[in-house]
Coordinates of C-alpha atoms and ligand atoms in Angstrom, one line a residue:
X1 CA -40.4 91.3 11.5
X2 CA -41.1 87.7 11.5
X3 CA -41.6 86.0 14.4
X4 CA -38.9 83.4 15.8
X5 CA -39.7 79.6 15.6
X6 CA -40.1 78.5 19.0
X7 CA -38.8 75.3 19.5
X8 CA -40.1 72.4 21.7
X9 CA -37.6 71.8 24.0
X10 CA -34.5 74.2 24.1
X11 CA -31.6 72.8 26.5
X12 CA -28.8 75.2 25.5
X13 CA -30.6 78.2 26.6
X14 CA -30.4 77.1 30.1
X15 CA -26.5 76.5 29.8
X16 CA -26.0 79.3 27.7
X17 CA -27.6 81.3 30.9
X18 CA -25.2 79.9 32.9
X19 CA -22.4 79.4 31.1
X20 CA -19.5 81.3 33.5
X21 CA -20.9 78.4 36.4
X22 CA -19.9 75.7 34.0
X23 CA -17.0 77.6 33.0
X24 CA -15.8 77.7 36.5
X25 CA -16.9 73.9 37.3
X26 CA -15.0 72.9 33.9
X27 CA -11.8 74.1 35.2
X28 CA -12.3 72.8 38.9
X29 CA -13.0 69.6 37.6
X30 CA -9.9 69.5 34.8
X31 CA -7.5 70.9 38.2
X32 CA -8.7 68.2 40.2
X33 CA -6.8 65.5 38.3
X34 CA -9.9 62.8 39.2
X35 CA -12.0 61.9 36.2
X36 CA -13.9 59.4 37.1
X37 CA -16.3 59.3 40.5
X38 CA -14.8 60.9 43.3
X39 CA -15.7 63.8 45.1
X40 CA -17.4 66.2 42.6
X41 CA -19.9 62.9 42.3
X42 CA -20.1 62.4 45.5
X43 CA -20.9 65.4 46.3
X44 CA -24.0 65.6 43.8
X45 CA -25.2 62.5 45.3
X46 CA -25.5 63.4 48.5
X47 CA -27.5 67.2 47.6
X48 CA -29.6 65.1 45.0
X49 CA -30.4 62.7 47.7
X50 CA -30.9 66.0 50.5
X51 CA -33.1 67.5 47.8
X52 CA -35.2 64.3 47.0
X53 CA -36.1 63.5 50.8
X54 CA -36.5 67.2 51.7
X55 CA -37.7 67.5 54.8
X56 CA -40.1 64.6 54.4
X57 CA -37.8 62.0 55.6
X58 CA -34.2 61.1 56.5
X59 CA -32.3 61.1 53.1
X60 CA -31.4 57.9 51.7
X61 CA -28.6 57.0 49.1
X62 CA -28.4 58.1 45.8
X63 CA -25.5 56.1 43.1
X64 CA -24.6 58.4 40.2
X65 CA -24.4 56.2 37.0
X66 CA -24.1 56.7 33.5
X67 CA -27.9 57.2 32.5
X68 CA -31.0 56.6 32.9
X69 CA -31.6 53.1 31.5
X70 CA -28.6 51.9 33.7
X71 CA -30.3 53.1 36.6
X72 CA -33.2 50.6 35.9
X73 CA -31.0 47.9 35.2
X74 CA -29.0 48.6 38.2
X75 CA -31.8 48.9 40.9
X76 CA -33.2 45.5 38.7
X77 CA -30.4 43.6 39.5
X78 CA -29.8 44.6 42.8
X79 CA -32.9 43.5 43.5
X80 CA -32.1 40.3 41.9
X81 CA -28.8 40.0 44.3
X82 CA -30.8 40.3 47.3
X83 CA -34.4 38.5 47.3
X84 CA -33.6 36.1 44.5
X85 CA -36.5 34.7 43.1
X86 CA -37.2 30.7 43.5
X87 CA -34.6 28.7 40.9
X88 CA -36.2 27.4 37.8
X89 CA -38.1 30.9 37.7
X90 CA -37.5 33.8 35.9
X91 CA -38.6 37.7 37.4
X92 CA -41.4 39.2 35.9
X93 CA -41.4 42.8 36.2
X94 CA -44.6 44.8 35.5
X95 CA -44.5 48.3 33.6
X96 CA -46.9 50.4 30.8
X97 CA -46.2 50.0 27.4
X98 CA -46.9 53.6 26.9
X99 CA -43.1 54.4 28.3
X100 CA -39.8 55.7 26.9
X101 CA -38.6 52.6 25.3
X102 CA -35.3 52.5 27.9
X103 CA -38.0 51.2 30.8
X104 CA -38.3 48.2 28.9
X105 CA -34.9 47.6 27.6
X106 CA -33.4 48.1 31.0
X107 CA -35.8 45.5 32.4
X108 CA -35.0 42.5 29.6
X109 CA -31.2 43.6 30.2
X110 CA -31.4 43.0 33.4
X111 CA -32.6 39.8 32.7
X112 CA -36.2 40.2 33.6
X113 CA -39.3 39.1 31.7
X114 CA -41.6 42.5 31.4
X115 CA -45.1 42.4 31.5
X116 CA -46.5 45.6 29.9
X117 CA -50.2 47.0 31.6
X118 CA -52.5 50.0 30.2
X119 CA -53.2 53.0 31.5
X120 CA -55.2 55.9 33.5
X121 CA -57.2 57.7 30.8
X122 CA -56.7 61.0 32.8
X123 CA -53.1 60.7 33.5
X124 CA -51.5 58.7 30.9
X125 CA -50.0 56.7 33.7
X126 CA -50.2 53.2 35.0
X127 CA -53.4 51.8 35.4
X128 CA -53.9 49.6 38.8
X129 CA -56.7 47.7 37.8
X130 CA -54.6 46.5 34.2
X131 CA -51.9 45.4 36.4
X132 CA -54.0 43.7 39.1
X133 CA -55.0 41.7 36.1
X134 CA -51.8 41.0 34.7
X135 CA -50.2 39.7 38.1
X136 CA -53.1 37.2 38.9
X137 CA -52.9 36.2 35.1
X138 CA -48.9 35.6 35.4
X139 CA -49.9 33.7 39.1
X140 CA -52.3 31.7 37.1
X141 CA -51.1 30.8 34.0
X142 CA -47.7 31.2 34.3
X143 CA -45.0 28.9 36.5
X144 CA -41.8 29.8 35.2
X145 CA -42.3 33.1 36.2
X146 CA -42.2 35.1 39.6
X147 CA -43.6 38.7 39.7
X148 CA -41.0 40.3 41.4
X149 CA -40.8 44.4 41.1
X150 CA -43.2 47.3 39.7
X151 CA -42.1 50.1 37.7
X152 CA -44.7 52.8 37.7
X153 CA -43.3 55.2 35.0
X154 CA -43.8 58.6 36.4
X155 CA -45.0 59.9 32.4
X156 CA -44.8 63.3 31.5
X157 CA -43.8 64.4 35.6
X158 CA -47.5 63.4 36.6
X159 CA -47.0 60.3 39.3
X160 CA -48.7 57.6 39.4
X161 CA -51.6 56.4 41.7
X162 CA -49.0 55.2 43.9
X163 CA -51.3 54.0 46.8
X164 CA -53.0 51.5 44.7
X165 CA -49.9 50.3 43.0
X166 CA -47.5 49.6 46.7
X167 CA -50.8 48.0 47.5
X168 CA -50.7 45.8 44.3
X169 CA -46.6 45.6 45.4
X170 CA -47.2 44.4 48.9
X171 CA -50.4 41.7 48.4
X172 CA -48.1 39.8 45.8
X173 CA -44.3 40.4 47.4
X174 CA -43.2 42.6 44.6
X175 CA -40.6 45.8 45.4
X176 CA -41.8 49.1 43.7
X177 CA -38.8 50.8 41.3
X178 CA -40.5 54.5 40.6
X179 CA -39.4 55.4 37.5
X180 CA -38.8 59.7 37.4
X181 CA -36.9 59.9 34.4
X182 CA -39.7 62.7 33.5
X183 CA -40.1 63.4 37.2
X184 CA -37.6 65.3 39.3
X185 CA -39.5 67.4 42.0
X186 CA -43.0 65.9 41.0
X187 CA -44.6 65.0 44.4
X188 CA -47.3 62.2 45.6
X189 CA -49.1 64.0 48.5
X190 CA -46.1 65.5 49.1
X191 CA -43.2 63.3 49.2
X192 CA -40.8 63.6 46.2
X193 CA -41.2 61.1 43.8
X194 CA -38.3 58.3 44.1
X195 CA -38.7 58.4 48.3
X196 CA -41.7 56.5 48.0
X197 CA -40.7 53.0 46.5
X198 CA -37.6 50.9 47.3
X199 CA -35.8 52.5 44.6
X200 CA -36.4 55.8 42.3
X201 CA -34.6 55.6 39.3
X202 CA -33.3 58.8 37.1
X203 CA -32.0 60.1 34.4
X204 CA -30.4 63.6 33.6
X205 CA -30.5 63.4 29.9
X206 CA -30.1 67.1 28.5
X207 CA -33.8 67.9 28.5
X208 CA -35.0 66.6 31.7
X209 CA -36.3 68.7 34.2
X210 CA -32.6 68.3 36.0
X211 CA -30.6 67.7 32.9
X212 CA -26.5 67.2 32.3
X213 CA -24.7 68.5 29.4
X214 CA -24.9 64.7 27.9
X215 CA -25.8 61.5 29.7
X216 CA -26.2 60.9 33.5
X217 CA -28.4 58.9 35.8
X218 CA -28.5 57.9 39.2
X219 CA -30.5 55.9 41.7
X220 CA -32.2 56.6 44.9
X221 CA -32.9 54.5 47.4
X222 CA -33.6 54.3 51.4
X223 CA -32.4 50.7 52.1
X224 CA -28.7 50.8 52.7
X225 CA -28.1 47.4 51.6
X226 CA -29.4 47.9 48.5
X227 CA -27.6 50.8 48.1
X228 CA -24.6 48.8 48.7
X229 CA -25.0 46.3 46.3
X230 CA -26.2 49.3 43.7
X231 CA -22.7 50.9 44.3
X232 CA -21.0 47.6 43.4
X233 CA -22.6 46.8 40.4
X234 CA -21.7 50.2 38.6
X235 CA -18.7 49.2 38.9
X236 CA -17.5 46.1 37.9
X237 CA -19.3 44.5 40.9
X238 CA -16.5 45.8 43.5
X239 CA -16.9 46.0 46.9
X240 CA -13.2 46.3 47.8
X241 CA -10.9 47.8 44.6
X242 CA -9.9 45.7 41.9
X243 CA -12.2 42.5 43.3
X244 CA -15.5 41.7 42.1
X245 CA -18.0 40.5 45.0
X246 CA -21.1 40.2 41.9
X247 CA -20.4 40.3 38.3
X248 CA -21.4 44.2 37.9
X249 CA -20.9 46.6 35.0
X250 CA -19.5 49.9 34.0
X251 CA -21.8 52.3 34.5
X252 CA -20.2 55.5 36.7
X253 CA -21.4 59.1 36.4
X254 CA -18.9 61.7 35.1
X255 CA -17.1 64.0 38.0
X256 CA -17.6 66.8 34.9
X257 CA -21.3 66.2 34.7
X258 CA -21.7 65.9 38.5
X259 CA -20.2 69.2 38.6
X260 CA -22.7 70.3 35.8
X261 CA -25.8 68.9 37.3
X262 CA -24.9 70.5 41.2
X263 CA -25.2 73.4 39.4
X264 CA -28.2 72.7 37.7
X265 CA -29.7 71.3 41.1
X266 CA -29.5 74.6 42.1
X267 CA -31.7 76.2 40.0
X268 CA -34.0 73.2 39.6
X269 CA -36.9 74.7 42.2
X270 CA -36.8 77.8 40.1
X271 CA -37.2 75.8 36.7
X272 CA -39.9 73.6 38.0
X273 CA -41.7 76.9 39.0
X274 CA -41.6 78.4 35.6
X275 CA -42.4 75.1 33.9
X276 CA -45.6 75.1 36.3
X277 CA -46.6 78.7 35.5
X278 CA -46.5 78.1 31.8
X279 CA -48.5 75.2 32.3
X280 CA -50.5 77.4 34.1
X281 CA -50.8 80.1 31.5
X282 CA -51.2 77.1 28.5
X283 CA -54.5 75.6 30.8
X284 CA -55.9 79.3 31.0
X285 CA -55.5 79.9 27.5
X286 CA -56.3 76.3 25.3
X287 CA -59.9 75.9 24.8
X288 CA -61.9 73.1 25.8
X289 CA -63.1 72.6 22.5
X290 CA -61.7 70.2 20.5
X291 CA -58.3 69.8 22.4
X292 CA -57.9 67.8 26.0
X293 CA -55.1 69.5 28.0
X294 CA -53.5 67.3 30.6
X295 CA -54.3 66.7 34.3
X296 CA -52.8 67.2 37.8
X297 CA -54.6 64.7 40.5
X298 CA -55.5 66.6 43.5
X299 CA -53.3 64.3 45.4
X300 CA -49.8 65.1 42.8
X301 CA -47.8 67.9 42.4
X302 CA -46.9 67.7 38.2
X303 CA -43.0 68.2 37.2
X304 CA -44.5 69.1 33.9
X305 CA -41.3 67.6 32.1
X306 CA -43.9 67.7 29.0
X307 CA -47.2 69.3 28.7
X308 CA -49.2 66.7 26.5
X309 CA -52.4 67.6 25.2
X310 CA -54.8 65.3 23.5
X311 CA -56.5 66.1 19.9
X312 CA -58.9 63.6 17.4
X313 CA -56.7 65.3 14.8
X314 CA -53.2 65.2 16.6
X315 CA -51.1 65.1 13.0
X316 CA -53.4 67.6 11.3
X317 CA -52.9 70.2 14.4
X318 CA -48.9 69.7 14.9
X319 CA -48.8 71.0 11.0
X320 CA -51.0 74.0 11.7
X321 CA -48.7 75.0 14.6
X322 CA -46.0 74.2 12.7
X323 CA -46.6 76.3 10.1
X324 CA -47.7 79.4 12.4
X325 CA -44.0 79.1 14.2
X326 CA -45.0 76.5 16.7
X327 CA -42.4 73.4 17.5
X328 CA -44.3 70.2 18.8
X329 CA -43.6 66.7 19.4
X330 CA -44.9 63.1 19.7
X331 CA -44.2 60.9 23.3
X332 CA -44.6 58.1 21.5
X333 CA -45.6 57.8 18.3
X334 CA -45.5 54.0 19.0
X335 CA -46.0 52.3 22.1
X336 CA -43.6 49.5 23.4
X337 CA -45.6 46.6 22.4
X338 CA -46.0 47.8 19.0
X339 CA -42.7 48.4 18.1
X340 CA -40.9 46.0 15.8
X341 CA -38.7 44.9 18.5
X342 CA -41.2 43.9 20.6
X343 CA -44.1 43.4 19.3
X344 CA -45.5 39.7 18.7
X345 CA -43.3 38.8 22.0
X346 CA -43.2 40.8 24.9
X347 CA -46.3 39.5 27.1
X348 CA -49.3 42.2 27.8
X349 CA -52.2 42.6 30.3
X350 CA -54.7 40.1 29.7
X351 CA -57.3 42.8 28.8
X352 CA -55.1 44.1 26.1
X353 CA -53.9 47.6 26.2
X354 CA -57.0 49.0 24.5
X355 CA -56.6 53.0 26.5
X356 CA -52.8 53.2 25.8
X357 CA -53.8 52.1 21.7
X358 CA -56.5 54.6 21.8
X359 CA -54.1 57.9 23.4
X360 CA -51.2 57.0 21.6
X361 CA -52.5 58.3 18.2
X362 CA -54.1 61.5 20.0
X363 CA -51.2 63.2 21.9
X364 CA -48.9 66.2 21.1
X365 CA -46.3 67.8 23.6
X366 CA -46.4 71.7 23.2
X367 CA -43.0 73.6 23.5
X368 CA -42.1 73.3 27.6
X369 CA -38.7 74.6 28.7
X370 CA -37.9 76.9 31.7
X371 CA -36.7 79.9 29.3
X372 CA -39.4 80.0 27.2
X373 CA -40.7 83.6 27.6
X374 CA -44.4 85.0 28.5
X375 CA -45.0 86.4 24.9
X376 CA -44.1 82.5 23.0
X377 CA -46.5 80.7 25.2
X378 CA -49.1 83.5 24.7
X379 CA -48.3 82.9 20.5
X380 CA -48.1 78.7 21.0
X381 CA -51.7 79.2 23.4
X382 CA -53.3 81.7 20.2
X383 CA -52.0 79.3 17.7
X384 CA -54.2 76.9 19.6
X385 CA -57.6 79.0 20.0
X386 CA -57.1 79.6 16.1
X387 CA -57.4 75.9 15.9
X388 CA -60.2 75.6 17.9
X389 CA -62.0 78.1 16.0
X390 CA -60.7 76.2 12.6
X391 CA -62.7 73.1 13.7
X392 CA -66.0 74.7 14.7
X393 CA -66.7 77.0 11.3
Ligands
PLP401 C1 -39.5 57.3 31.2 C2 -38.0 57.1 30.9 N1 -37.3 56.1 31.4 C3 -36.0 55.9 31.2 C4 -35.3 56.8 30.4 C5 -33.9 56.4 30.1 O1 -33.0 57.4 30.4 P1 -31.6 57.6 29.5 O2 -32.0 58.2 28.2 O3 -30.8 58.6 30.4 O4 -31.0 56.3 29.5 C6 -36.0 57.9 29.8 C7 -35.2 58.8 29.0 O5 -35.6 59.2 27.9 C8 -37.3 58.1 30.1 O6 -38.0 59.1 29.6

């Protein structure tokens, strides 16, 4: 018999698994006659926020909004309401180009200038040294702005060197937004990611480590007042019912996905421990040879959200594992500043981005989901030693 495709990412196995607890969460959630916030959301928020401090520190807030993006924007403009930036200037906010596009749409929409930086060559993450650069060229060359906030995008689930980059934060009086969209339960010698900056922002698109059955996001935070001003601006900028303290939005989580994502909170331990031990298995397996396989610092604990490998021959390699039964995919075939949207306009490190333009073209996500069984990544790691021995005859 033919073997089975297997797929890159495969989110409805996971609900399929537990199908009866969102059967049973459905019905709570329709008999509860609240459909928008209340308790079922507020009751996620506070385990997301007892799981993200752990035992590390006292658990701050977390605001369940409508997705990820939002989250950014949010946490941007909460920022904004509380250490406004001189008048005349506008916030510069410093992120990679090599990001999910939402980073750098939620920062423009939030009405911040971004400034994208390069990256790590190891871990694909934000480079200290390109953003040093950038903030002394913005304080140099450019008045009419005033750094204000970092995002470090937590890529793939490997953190960033967050020690350099609070340092970076703290010289020139910008906050630190962690972004852990592709991070939940990664760790910086060992505090959860999105403890360690003022804000950590999420989302729980369906194929994220902790992923809802459509969109959802929420921010984390340990400052109560910013917290505060978070909670007001998901919602029309109310602090008391019906009147707007700040000119907010509408961006509220869904009491049905709240529901959903408790339940998925749950088991989110276990699926970060069988994403790890595949990772294991695919590191045991690849050969050095003409594939890199990805990192972990000794000072990070990866979320492995992705497990990105890097190959000369990136295109030529999907196919083969394509055609031997092997799903792949490409985060991102273009990086931000290339992208017809942005590119010719959004302002880069002074440098360039010359690592991010030479990864971009070389990397290839291999099939990573918490179901994926022993025998597939034993076929995807096979597929990839027949590569390997491909290229050297
Ligand atoms: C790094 C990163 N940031 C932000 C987002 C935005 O999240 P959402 O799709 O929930 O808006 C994503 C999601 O793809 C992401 O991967």
């Amino acid at each position: 018999m033919k073997n089975a495709f297997i797929p890159f990412a495969n989110p409805g196995a996971a609900f399929q698994a537990r199908k009866h607890e969102y059967d049973e969460a459905f019905s709570r959630v329709i008999g509860s006659g609240q459909y928008i916030l209340g308790p079922e959301v507020e009751t996620f928020e506070r385990r997301f926020a007892e799981w993200l401090a752990d035992a590390s520190c006292a658990a701050g807030d977390c605001i369940g909004v409508a997705n990820g993006t939002d989250a950014i924007e949010i946490a941007l403009r909460a920022l904004q309401g509380l250490f406004p930036v001189p008048s005349g200037k506008l916030p510069a906010v410093f992120t990679v180009s090599h990001t999910a596009v939402a980073t750098v749409a939620a920062i423009e929409r939030a009405g911040c200038v971004p400034i994208l930086v390069d990256i790590d060559e190891a871990s694909y993450t934000m480079s200290p040294g390109s953003l040093e650069a950038a903030v002394n060229m913005v304080a140099a060359e450019r008045p009419d702005l005033a750094p204000m906030a970092v995002i470090p995008v937590h890529l793939y689930g490997h953190p960033c060197d967050l020690d350099a980059i609070m340092g970076i934060g703290e010289r020139h009086g910008m906050r630190i937004i962690e972004d852990c969209a592709q991070a939940h339960g990664a760790a910086y010698r060992g505090k959860r990611v999105g403890t360690l900056g003022i804000a950590g922002t999420f989302s729980f698109y369906p194929t994220k480590n902790l992923g809802a059955i459509g969109d959802a996001g929420a921010v984390y935070t340990g400052d109560s007042a910013l917290a505060a001003e978070m909670r007001a601006l998901r919602q029309y900028g109310w602090k008391q019912r019906y009147v707007s303290a700040i000119p907010g939005i509408n961006s509220r989580m869904d009491p049905l996905q709240a529901a959903f994502l408790d339940i998925n909170l749950r088991h989110l331990d276990a699926d970060n421990a069988a994403r790890r031990s595949i990772a294991a298995r695919y590191d045991a397996l690849i050969s050095r040879a003409t594939i890199t396989p990805p990192v972990a610092k000794p000072e990070v604990e990866h979320a492995f959200h992705l497990y990105v490998l890097r190959s000369k021959r990136r295109d030529a390699l999907a196919a083969f594992l394509h055609e031997r039964g092997v799903g792949t995919a490409v985060h991102y075939p273009q990086a931000v500043h290339s992208q017809p949207a942005y590119a010719g306009r959004v302002i880069i490190a002074p440098d360039g981005l010359p690592i991010t333009e030479r990864v971009v073209p070389e990397l290839l996500s291999l099939p990573m989901f918490p179901q994926l069984i022993q025998a597939d990544v034993e076929r995807v790691a096979h597929a990839l030693l027949a590569w390997d021995k491909e290229q050297s005859s």
